[in-house]
Every structure is written in C-alpha cells, then in structure tokens.
CSV table of C-alpha atoms in Angstrom, one decimal:
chain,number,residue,atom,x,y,z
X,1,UNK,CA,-7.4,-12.7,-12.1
X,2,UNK,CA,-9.0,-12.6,-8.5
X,3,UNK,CA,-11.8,-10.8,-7.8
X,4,UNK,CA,-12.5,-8.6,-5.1
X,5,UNK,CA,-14.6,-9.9,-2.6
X,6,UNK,CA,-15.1,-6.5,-0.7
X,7,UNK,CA,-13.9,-3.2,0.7
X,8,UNK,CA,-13.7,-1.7,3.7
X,9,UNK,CA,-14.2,1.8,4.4
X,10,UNK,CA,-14.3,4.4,7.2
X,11,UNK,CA,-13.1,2.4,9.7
X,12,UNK,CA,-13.4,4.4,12.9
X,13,UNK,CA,-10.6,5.2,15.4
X,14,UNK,CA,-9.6,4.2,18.9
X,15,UNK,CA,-6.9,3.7,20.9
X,16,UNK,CA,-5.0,1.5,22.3
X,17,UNK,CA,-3.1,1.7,25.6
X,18,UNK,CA,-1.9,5.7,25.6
X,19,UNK,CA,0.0,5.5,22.6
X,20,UNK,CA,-1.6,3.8,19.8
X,21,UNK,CA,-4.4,5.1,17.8
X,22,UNK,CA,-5.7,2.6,15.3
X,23,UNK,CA,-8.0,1.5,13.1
X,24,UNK,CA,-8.5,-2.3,13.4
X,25,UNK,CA,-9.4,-3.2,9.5
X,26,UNK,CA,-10.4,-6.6,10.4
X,27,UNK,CA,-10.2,-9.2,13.4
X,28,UNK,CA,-10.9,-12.9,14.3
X,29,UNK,CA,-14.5,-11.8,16.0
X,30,UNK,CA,-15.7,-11.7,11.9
X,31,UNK,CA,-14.9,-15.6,11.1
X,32,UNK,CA,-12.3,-17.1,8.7
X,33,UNK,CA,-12.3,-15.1,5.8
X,34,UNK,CA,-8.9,-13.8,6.3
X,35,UNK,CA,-7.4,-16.8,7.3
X,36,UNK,CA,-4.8,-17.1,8.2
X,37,UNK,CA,-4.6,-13.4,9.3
X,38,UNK,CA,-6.5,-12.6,12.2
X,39,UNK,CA,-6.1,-8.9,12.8
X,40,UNK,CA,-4.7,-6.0,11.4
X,41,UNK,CA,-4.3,-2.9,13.4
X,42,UNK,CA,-3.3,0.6,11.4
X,43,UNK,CA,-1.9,3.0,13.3
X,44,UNK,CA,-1.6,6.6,12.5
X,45,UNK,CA,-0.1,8.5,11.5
X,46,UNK,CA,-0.8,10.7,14.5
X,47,UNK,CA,1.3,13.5,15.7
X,48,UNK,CA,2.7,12.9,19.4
X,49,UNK,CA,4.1,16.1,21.5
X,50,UNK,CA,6.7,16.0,23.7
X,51,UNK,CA,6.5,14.5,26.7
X,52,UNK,CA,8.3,13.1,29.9
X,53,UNK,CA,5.5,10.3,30.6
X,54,UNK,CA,5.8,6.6,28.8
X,55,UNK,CA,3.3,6.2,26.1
X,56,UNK,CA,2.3,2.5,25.0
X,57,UNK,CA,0.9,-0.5,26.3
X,58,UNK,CA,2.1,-2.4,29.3
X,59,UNK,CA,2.5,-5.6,29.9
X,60,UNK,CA,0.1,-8.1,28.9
X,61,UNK,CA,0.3,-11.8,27.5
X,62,UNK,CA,-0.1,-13.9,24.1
X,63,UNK,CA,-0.7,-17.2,23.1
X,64,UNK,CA,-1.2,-19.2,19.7
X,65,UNK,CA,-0.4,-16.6,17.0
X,66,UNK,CA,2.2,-14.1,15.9
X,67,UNK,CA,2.0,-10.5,16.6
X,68,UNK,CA,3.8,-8.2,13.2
X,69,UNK,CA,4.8,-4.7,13.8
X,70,UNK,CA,6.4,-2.5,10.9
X,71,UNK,CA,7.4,0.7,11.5
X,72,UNK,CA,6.8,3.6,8.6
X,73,UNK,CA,7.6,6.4,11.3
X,74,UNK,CA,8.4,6.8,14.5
X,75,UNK,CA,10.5,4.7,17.4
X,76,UNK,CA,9.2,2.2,19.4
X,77,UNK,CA,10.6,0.0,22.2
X,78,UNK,CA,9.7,-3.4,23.1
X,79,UNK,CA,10.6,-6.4,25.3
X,80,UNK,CA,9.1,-10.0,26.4
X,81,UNK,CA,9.1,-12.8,28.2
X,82,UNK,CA,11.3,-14.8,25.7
X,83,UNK,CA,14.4,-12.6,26.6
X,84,UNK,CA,13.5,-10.7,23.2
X,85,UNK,CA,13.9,-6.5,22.8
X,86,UNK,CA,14.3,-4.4,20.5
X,87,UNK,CA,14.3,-0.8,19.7
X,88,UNK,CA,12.5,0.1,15.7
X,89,UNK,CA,12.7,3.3,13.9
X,90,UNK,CA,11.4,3.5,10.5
X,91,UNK,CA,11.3,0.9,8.3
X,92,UNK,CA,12.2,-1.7,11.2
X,93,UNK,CA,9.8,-5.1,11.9
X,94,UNK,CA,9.3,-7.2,15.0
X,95,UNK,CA,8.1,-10.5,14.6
X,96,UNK,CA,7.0,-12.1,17.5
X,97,UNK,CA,5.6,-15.7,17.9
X,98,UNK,CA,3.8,-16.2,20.9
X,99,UNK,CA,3.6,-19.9,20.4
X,100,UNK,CA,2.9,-21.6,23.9
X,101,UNK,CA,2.5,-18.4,25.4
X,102,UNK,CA,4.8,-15.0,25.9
X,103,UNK,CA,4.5,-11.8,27.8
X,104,UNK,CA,5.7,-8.3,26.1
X,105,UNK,CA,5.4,-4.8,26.7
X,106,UNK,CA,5.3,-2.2,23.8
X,107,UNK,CA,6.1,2.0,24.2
X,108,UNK,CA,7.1,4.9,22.0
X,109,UNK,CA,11.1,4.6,22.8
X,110,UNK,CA,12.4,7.2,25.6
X,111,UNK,CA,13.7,9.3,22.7
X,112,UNK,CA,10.9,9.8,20.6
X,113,UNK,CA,9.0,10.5,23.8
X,114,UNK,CA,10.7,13.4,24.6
X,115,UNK,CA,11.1,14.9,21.2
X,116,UNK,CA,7.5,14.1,20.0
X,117,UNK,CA,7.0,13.5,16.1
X,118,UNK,CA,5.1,11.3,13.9
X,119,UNK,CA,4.0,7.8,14.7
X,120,UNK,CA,2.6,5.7,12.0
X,121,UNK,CA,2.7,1.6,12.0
X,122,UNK,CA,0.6,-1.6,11.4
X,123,UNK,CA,0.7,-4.5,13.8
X,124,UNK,CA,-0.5,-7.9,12.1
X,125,UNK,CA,-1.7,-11.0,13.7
X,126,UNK,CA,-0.9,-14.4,11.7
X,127,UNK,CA,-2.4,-17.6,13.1
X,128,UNK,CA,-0.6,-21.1,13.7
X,129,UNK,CA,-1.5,-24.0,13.0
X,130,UNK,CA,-2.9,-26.4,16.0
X,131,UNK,CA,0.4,-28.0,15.5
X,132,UNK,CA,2.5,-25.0,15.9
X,133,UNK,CA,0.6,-23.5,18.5
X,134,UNK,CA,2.9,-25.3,21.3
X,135,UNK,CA,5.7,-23.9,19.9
X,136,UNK,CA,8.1,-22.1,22.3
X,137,UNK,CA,8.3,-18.1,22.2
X,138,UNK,CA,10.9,-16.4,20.1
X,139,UNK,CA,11.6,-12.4,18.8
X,140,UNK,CA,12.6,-11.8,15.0
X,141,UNK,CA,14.4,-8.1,15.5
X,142,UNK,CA,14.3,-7.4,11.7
X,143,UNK,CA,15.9,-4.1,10.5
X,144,UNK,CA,14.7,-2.4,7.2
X,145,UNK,CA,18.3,-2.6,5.4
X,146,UNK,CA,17.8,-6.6,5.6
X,147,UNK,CA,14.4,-6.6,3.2
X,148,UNK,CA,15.2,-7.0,-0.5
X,149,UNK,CA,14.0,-4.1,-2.8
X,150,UNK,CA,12.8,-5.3,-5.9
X,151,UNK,CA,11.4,-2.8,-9.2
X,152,UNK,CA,8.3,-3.7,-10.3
X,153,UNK,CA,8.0,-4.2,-14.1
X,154,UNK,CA,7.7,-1.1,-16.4
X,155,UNK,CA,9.4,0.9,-13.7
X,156,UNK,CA,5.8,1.6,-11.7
X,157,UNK,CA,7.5,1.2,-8.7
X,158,UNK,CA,9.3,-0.8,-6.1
X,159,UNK,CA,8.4,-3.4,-3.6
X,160,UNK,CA,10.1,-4.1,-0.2
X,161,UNK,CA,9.8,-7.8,0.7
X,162,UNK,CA,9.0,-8.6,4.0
X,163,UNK,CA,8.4,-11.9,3.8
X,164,UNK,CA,7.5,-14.7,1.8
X,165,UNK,CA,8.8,-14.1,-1.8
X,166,UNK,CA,8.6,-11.8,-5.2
X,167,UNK,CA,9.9,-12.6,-7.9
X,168,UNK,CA,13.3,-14.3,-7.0
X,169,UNK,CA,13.7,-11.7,-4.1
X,170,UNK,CA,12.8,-14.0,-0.8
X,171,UNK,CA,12.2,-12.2,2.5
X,172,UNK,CA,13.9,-11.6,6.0
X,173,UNK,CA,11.5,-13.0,8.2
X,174,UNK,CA,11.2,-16.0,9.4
X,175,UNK,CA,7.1,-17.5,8.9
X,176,UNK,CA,5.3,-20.9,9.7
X,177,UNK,CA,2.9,-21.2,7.2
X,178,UNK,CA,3.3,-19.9,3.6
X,179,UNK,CA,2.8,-15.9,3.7
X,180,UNK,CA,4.1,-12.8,1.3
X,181,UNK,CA,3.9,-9.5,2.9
X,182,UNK,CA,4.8,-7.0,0.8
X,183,UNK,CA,5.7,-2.9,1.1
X,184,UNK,CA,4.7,-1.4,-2.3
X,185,UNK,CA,5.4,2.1,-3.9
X,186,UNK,CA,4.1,3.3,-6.8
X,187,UNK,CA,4.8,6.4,-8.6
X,188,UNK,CA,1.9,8.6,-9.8
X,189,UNK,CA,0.5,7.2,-13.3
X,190,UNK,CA,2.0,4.0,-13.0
X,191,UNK,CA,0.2,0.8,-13.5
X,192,UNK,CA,1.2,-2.7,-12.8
X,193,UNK,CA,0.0,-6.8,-12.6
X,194,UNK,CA,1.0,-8.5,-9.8
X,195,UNK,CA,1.4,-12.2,-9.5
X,196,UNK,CA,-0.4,-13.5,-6.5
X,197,UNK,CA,-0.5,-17.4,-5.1
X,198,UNK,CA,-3.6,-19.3,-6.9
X,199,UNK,CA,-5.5,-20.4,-3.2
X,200,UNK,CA,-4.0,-17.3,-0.9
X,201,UNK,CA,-6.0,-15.2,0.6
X,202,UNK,CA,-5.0,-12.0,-0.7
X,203,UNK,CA,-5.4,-8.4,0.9
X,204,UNK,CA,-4.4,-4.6,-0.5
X,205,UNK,CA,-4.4,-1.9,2.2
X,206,UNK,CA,-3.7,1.5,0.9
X,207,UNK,CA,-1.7,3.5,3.5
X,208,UNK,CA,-1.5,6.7,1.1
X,209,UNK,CA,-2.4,8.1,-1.9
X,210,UNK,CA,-5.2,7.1,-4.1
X,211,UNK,CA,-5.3,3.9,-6.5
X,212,UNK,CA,-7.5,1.4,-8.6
X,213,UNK,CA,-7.2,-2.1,-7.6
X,214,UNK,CA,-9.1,-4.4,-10.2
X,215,UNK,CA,-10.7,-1.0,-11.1
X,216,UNK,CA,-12.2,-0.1,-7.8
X,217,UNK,CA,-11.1,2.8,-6.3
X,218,UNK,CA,-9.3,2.4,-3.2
X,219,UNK,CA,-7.7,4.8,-0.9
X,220,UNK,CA,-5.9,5.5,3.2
X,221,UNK,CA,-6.8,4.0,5.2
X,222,UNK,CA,-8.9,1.2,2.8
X,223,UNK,CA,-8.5,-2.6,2.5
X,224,UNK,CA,-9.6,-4.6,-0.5
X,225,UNK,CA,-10.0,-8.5,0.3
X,226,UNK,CA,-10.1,-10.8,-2.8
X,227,UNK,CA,-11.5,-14.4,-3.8
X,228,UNK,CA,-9.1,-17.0,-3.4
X,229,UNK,CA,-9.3,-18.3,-7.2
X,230,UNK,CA,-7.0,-16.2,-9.4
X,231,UNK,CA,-3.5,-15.6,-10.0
X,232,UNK,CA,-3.1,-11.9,-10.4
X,233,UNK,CA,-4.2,-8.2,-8.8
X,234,UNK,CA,-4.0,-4.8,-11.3
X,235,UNK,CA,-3.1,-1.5,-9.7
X,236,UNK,CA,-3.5,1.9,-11.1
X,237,UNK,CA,-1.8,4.7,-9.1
X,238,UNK,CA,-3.2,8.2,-9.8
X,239,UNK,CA,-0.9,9.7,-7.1
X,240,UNK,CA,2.3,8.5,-5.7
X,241,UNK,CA,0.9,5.8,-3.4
X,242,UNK,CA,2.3,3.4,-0.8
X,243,UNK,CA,0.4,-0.1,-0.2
X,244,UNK,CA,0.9,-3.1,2.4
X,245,UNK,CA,0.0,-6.5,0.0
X,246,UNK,CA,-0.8,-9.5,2.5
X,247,UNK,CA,-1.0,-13.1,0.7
X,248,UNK,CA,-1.6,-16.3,2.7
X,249,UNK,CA,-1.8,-19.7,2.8
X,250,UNK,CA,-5.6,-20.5,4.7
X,251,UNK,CA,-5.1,-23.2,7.6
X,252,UNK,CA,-8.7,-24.2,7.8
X,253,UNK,CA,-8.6,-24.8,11.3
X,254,UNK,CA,-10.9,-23.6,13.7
X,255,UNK,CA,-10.5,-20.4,15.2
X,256,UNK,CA,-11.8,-19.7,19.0
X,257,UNK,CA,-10.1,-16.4,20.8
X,258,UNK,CA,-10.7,-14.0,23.6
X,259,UNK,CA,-8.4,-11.1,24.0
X,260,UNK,CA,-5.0,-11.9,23.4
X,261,UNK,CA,-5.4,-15.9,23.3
X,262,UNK,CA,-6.3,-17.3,19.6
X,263,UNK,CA,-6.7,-21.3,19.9
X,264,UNK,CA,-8.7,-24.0,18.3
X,265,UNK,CA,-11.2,-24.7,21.1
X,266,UNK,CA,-13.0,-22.9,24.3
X,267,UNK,CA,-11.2,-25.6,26.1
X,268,UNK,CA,-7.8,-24.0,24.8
X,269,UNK,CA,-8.8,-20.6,26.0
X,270,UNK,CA,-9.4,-21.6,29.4
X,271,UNK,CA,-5.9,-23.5,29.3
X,272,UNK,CA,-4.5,-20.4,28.5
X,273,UNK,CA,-5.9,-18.3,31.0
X,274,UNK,CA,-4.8,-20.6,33.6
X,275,UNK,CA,-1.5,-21.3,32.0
X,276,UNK,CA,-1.0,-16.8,32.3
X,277,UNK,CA,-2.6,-16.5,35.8
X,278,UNK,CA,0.1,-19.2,37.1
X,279,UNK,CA,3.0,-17.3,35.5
X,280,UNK,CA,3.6,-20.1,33.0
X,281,UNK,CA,4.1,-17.8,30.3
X,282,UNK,CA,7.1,-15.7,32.2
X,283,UNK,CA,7.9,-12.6,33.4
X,284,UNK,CA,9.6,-9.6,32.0
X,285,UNK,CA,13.0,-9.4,34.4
C-alpha cells in the first residue's frame, strides 16, 4: 500500500482573471514532487449573478505543458491559436497541449453569463517530456458521454475515466506520458481498495463530502499526495463524496518555468518569451 506523504489543507483563495476563483493546491514553484503534474487549480464552486460583461481570462500564451480543464458545473467557452474551440457544460474536458507554444482565451460562455449560476471546475497542468516539448499545438474537445463509467467493487461507487485506464475501462483523452485521471463517487458508508501504478505519483483531492484515505481524514477542498512505492490507496466515505484521483508516470527531468512557460532550462524560458513577443506562437483570428 502507498503511504501518504502529506496533506494539504486550507488553501486560501484568489482569483484569476474576473471569473475564476481558485485555490491552487500545488504548483511547479514547490519542486518535483508532483511530477509530472505541475499545477492544479480548483475552482469553486462559486455562485456567479447575471450579467452582460464577459467574465474569464483573456488571451495569454503557453508553452511546454498541457493545460486540463473539467467541468463539474457551469459553461465555459474557449478558443486558441491552434484553430481549437470549444464550448463545455458539465461534465465536459478540454485538453490542450501547448507543445511549441499556443495562445487561448478562456470565459464563462455568453449564456451562462447572462443567466448566472454555479461555476465549479479544476484546471490541471501535465508536463512533457524535453522531447515532446517541440511538439505542435493541438485541442482535445472531450464531451462527458465519451468517458467510460466503471462500478467500483462491492458497489461503493462508480468512477468516470478520464484518462489513462481502470480496470479494462481505458479513457478518452489523448496523453503523452503515462497518466490515470479519474472522477470517483462514492456513496455514504462505502469503502473501497484501489489499484494504483507501483512508481506513479499518486494524488486524492476531495471536491465534496468527507472521507478516510489510508485512515486520514480528508475533506473539500483537500489533497493527499502519496509515496511512490505501493500498489494500492483505501477510501472510507462517511458521506456521499466525490474525489479527482491523479496517477502519473514521473519524467525526472528538470523543471524551470515562469508564468505560463514550463521548460527544462532558463535558456528555454527566454526562447519562449522571444518566440511569444514575435508572434511565433499565433494569433487568435
């Protein structure tokens, strides 16, 4: 069994853009130890009023990593530099790889912006390898009937495979490196052993209810980060509970970013910079 490494807790709030108000669990600025993850942003979920103005973030660039948004509620709307767009409503996931460098733009859709309602999401960063890094943009538009549902044993609950693989359930998304993310419900009282890769690093975020993970309490918005020795995680739900499950294959590569540029060296960075301030990474039309 892995053991947890550590928790976080009380993570404060901020916001991002006018339309995003998250609590960043973990970034690159605190090393490797989630490697190959890089950040995690959770959103929500926040109540939005109606309104007539755009709410988001505009248009700003990305190089060497992907960018993962799932949608639990809410609409969002987003296009880039790659020709890629999309609207999401619940359930929905964009998958973007930056790669050799993309521009996007991300709001609350026109019609959720008008009507107001309830906006709750994470966004994910996954690093690439140095050899991926170069590779050219592309947008994975993934809608939530094309994830495979899959019980979990003794009828605890269900998961919703994103990607990567449980059991023989495989899912939609498109990755570079080996990852699992998983959606997981569990009903109240239930209790469960997952299987989990043997070298992965391995994450449980809580996004509702309360649960024991390894029997260490864990609850909304928490994150539980365990060693990479181990096969398996236990979960005890003492309320219905919804969790995000994040494994990961570590690339052990060196990890130097500023803003929205992740590469391997300071050298990198500065490439990137130049490559954005001479348009090289397009231009939403």
């Amino acid at each position: 069994m892995k053991k947890i490494q550590r928790i976080i807790r009380n993570v404060p709030l901020h916001w991002v853009g006018d339309g995003f108000p998250v609590r960043s669990l973990f970034s690159y600025g605190s090393g490797n130890e989630f490697d190959p993850f890089l950040l995690l942003d959770y959103a929500g979920p926040h109540q939005f009023s109606a309104s007539n103005e755009k709410r988001g973030v505009d248009v700003h660039p990305h190089k060497g990593f992907e960018t993962v948004t799932i949608l639990y509620q809410g609409e969002l709307a987003h296009r880039d530099s790659s020709g890629g767009s999309g609207h999401l409503g619940p359930g929905d996931v964009q998958w973007m790889t930056a790669g050799n460098g993309i521009v996007h733009e991300e709001y609350h859709s026109e019609a959720f912006t008008r009507r107001g309602g309830t906006l709750e999401m994470v966004q994910l960063w996954v690093n690439l390898r140095s050899a991926d890094k170069a590779t050219p943009a592309k947008y994975q538009d993934l809608r939530d009937s094309q994830f495979p549902r899959v019980d979990i044993d003794g009828g605890a609950g269900s998961v919703r495979v994103i990607a990567g693989q449980f059991g023989d359930a495989v899912g939609a998304a498109s990755t570079f490196s080996p990852i699992n993310v998983w959606d997981l419900k569990f009903r109240s009282g239930a209790n469960a052993t997952l299987k989990v890769p043997v070298g992965h690093t391995t994450i449980v975020i809580a996004q509702s209810g309360n649960v024991k993970v390894n029997e260490s309490p864990l609850k909304a918005v928490e994150l539980a980060l365990f060693d990479r020795d181990g096969d398996s995680i236990t979960i005890e739900s003492e309320t219905e509970s919804q969790l995000l499950v994040l494994t990961g294959e570590p690339l052990e590569e060196p990890v130097v970013g500023q803003g929205p540029f992740v590469m391997n060296s300071r050298e990198e960075i500065h490439q990137a910079i130049r490559d954005y301030q001479a348009g090289k990474m397009g231009h939403l039309a």
